[in-house]
PDB file of C-alpha atoms and ligand atoms in Angstrom:
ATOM      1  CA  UNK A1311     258.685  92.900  95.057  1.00 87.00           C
ATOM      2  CA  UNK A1312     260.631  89.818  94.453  1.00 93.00           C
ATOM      3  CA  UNK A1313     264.186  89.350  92.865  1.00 96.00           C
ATOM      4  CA  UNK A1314     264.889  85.810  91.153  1.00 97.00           C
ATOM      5  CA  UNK A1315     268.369  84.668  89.504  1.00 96.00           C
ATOM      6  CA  UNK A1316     267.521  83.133  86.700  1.00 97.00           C
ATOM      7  CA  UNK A1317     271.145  81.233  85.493  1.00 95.00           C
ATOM      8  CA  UNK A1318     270.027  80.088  82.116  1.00 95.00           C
ATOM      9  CA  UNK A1319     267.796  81.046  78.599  1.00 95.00           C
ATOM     10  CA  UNK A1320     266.161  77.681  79.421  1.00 97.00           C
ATOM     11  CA  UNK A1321     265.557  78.508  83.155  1.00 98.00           C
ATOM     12  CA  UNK A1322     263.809  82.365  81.462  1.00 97.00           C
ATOM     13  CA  UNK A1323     261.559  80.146  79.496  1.00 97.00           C
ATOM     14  CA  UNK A1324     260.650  78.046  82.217  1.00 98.00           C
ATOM     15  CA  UNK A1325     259.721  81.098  84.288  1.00 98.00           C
ATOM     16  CA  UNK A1326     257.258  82.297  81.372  1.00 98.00           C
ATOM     17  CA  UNK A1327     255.625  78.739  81.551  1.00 98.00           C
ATOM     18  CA  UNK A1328     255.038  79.187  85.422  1.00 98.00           C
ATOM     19  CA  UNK A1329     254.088  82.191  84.933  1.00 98.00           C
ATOM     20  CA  UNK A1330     251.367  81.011  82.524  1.00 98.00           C
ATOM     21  CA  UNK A1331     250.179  78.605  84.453  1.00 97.00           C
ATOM     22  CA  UNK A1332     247.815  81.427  86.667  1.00 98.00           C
ATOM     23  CA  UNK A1333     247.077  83.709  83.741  1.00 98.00           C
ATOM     24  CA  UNK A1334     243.691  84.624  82.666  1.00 98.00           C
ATOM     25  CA  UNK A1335     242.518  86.891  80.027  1.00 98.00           C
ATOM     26  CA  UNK A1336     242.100  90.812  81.488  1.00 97.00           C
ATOM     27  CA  UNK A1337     246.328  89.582  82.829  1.00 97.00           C
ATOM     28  CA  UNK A1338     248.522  92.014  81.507  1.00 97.00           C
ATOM     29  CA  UNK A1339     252.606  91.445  81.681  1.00 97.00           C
ATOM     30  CA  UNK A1340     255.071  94.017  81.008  1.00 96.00           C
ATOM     31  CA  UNK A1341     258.875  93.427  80.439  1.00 97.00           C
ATOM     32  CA  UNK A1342     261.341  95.783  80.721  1.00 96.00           C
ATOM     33  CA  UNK A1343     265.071  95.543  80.527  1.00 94.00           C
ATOM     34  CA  UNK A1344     267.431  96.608  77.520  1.00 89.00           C
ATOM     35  CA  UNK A1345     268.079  94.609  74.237  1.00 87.00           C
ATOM     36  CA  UNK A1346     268.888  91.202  74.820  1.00 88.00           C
ATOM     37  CA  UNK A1347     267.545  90.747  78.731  1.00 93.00           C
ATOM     38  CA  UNK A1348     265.301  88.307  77.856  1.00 95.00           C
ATOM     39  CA  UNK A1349     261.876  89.408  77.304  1.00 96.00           C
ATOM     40  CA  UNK A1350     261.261  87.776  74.234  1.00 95.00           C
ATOM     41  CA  UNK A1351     262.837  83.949  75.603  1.00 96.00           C
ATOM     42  CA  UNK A1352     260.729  84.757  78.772  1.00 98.00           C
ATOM     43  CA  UNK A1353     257.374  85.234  76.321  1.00 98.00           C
ATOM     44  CA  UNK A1354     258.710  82.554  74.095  1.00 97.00           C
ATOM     45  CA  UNK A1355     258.247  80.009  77.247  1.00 98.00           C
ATOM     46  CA  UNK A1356     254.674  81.543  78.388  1.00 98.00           C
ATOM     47  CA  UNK A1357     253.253  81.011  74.965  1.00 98.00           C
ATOM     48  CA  UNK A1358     254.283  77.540  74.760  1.00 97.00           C
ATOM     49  CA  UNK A1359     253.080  76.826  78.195  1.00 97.00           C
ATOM     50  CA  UNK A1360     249.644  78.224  77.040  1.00 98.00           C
ATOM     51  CA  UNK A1361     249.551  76.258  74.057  1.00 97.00           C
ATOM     52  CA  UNK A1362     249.632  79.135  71.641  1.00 96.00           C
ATOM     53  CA  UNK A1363     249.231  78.468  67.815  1.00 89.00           C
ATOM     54  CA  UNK A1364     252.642  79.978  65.960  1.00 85.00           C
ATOM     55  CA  UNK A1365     255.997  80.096  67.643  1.00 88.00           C
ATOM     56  CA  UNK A1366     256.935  83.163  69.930  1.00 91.00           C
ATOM     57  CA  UNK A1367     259.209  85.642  68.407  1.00 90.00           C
ATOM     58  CA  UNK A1368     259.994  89.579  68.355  1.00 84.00           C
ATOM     59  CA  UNK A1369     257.108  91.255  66.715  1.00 73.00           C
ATOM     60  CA  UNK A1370     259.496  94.151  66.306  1.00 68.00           C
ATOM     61  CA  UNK A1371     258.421  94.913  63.132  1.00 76.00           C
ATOM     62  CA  UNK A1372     254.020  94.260  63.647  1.00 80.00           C
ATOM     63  CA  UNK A1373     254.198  96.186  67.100  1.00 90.00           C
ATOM     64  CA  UNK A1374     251.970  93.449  68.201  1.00 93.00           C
ATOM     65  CA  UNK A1375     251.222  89.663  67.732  1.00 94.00           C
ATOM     66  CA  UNK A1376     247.885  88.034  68.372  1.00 95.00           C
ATOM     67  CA  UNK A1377     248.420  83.798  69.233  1.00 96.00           C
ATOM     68  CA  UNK A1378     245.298  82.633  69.206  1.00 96.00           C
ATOM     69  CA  UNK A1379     244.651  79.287  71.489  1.00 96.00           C
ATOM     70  CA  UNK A1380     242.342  76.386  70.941  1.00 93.00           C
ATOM     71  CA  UNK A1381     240.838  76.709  74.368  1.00 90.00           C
ATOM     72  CA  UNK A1382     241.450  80.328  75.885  1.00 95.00           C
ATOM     73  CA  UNK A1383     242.140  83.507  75.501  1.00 98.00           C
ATOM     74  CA  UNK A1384     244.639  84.596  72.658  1.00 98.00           C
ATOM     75  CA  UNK A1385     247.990  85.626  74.145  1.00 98.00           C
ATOM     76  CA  UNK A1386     248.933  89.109  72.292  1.00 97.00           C
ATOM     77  CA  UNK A1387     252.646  89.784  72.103  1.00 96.00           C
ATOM     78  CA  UNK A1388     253.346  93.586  72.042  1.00 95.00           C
ATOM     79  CA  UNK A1389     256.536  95.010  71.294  1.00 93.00           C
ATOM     80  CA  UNK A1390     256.252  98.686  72.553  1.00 93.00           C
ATOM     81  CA  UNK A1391     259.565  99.572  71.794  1.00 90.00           C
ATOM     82  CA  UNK A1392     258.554 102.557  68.849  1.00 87.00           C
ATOM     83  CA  UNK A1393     255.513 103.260  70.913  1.00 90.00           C
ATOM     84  CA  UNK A1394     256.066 106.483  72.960  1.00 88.00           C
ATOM     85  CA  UNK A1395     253.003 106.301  75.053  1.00 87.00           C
ATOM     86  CA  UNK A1396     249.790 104.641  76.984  1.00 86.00           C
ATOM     87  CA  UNK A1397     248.117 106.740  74.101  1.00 87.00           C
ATOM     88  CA  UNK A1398     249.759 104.779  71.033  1.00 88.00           C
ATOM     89  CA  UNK A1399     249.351 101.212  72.890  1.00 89.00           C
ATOM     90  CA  UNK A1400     246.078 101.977  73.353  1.00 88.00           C
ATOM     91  CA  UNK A1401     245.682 103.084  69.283  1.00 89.00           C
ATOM     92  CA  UNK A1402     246.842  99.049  68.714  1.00 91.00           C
ATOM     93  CA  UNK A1403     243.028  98.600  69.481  1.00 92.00           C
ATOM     94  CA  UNK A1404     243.925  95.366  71.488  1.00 95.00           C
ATOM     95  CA  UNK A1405     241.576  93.519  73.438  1.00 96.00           C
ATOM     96  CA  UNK A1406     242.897  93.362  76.946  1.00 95.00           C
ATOM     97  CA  UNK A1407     239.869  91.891  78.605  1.00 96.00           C
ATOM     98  CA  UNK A1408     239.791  88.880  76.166  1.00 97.00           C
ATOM     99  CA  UNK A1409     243.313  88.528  75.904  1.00 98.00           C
ATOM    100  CA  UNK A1410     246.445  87.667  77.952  1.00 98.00           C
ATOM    101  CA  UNK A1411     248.750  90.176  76.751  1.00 97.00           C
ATOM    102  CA  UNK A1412     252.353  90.424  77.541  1.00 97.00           C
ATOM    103  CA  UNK A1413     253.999  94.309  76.196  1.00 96.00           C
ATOM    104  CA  UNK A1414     258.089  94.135  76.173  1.00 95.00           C
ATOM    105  CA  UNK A1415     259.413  97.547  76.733  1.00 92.00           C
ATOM    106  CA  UNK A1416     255.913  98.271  78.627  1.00 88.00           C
ATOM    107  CA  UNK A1417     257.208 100.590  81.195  1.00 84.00           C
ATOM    108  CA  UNK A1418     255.871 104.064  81.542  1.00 84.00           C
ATOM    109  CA  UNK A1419     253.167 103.332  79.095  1.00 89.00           C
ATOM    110  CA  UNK A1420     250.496 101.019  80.836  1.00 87.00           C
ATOM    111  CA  UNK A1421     249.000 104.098  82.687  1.00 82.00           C
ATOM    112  CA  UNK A1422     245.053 103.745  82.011  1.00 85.00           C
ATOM    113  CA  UNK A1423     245.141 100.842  80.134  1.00 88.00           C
ATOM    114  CA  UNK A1424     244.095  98.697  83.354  1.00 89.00           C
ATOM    115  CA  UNK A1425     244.366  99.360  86.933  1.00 92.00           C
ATOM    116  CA  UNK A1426     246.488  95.734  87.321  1.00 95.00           C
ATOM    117  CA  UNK A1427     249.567  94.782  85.838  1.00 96.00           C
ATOM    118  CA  UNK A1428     252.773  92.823  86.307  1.00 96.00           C
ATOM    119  CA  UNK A1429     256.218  94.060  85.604  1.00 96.00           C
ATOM    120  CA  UNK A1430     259.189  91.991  85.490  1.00 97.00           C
ATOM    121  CA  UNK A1431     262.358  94.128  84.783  1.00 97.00           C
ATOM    122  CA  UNK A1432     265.138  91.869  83.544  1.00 96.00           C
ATOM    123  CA  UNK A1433     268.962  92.747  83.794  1.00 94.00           C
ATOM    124  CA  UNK A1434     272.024  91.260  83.526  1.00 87.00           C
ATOM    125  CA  UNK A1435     273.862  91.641  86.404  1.00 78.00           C
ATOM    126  CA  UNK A1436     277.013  91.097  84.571  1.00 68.00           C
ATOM    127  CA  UNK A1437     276.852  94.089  82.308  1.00 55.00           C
ATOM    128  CA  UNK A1438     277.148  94.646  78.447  1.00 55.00           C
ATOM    129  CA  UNK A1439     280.451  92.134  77.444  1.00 55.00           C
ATOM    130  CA  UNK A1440     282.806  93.877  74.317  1.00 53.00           C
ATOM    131  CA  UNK A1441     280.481  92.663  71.492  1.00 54.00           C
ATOM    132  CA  UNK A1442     277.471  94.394  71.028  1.00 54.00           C
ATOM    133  CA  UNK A1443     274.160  92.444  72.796  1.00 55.00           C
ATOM    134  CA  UNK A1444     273.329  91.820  69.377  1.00 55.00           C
ATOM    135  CA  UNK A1445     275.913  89.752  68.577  1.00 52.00           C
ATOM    136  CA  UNK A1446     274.777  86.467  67.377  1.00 49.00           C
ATOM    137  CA  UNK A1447     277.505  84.595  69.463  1.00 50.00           C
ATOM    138  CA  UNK A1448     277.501  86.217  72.628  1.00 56.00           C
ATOM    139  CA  UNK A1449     273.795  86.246  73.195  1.00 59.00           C
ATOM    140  CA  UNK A1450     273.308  82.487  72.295  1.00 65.00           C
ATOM    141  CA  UNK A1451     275.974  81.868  75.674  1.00 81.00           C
ATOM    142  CA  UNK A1452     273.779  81.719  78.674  1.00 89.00           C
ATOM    143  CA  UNK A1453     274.723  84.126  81.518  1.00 90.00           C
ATOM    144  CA  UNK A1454     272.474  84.905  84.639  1.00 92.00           C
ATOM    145  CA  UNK A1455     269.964  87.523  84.848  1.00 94.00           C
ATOM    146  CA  UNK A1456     268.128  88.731  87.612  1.00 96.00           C
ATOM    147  CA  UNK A1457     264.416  89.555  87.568  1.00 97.00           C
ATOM    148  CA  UNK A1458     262.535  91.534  89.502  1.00 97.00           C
ATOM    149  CA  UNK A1459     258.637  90.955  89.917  1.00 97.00           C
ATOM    150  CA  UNK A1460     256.469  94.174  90.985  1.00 96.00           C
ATOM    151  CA  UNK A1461     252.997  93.301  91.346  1.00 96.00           C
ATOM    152  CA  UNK A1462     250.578  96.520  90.060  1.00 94.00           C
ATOM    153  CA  UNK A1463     247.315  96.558  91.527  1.00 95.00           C
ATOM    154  CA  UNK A1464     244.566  94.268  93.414  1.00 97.00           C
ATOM    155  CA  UNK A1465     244.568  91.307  90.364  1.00 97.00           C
ATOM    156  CA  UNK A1466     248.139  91.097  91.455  1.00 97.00           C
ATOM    157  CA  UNK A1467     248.195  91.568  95.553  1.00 96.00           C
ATOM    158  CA  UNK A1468     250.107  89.087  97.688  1.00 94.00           C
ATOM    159  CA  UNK A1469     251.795  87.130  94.154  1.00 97.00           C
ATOM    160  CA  UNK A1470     254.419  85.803  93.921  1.00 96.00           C
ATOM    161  CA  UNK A1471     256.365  84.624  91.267  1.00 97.00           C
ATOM    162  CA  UNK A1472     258.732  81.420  92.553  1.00 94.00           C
ATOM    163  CA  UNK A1473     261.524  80.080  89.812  1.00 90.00           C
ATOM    164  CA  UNK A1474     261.017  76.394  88.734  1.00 76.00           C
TER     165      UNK A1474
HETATM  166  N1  ATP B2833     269.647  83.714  81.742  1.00 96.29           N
HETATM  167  C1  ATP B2833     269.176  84.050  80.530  1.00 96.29           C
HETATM  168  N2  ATP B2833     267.884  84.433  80.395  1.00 96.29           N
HETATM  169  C2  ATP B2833     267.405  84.808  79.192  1.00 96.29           C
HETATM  170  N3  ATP B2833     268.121  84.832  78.044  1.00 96.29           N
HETATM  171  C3  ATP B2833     269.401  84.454  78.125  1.00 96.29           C
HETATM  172  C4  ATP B2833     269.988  84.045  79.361  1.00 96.29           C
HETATM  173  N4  ATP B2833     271.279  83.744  79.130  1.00 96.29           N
HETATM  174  C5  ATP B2833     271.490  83.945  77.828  1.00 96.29           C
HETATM  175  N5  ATP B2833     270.397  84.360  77.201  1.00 96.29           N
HETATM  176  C6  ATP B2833     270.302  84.690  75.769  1.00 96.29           C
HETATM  177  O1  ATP B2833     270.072  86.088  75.671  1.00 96.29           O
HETATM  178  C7  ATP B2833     269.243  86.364  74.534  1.00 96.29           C
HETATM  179  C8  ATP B2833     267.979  87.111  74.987  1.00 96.29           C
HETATM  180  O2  ATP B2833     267.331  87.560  73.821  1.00 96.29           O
HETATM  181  P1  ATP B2833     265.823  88.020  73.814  1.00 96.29           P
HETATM  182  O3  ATP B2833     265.436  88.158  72.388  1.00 96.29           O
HETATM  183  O4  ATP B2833     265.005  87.142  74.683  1.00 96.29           O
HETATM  184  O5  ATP B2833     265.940  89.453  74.502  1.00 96.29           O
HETATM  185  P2  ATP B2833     264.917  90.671  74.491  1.00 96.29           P
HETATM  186  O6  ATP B2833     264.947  91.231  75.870  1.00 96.29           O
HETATM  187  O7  ATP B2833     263.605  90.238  73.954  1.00 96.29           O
HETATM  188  O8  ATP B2833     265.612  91.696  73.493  1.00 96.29           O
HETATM  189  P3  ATP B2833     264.957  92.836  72.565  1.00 96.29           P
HETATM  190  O9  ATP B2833     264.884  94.064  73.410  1.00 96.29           O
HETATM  191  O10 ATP B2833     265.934  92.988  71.438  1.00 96.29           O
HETATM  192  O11 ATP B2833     263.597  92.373  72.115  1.00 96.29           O
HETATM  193  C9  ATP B2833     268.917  85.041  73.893  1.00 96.29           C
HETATM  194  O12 ATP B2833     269.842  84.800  72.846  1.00 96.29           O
HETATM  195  C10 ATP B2833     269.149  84.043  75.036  1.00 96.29           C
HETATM  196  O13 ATP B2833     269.515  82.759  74.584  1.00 96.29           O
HETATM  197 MG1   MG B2834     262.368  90.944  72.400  1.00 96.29          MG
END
């Protein structure tokens, strides 16, 4: 288990791109950490860093988002958020072997799906401000997070995720 300070929205995207730089398809990422952590900026970074065809965003409202790549595996963008279980993630009928797929709000709902994962769990040390997270304004200011990598799993043992 690691634990990174990550300062900036830039720096979280910058993360994603290291993190992209060892992943293979079978890799599966999950993000956890409440609305407005990160997850998607983190993903935004790792899809660029692949190369990935269309720009990152929520796929709130598809559940998941398949970015195909000119030479590798597609990156699939899950938002598990409405999805209660390893039971409905696995009813997306994704292809996890071909694919890099990262799942935001993955926790507690990987069991089965492969015996290795990644989980970063983003939070912001600082707490919820006045506003709601999902004010415009107060999420565009940058304010540090801190993630913490758990590795899941032999594809994982002995990684370790090191901020740019
Ligand atoms: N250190 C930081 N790391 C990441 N994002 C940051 C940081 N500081 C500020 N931000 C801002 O916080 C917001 C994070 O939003 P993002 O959509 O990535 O969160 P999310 O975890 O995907 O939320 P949701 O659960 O709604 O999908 C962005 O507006 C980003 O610019
Ligand atoms: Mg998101």
């Amino acid at each position: 288990m690691t634990v990174l300070e990550i300062a900036t929205a830039d720096a979280m995207e910058a993360l994603g791109g290291t993190l992209a730089s060892v992943l293979v398809a079978g890799d599966l990422v999950a993000l956890n950490g409440e609305l407005g952590a990160g997850k998607t900026t983190f993903t935004r970074g790792l899809g660029a860093a692949l190369g990935v065809r269309g720009a990152v965003t929520s796929p709130t409202f598809v559940l998941a988002r398949t970015h195909p790549r000119v030479d590798g595996p597609p990156l699939v963008h899950v938002d598990a958020y409405r999805l209660s279980s390893a039971a409905d993630l696995d009813d997306l009928d994704i292809d996890f072997a071909g694919s890099i797929v990262v799942v935001e709000w993955g926790a507690g709902k990987l069991d089965g799906i492969t015996d290795s994962w990644l989980e970063l769990d983003l939070v912001r040390p600082v707490g919820r401000a006045a506003g709601s997270p999902l004010d415009a304004e107060y999420l565009g200011d940058d304010e540090p997070r801190l993630v913490t990598v758990t590795t899941h799993g032999p594809r994982w043992d002995g990684f370790t995720l090191t901020a740019a």
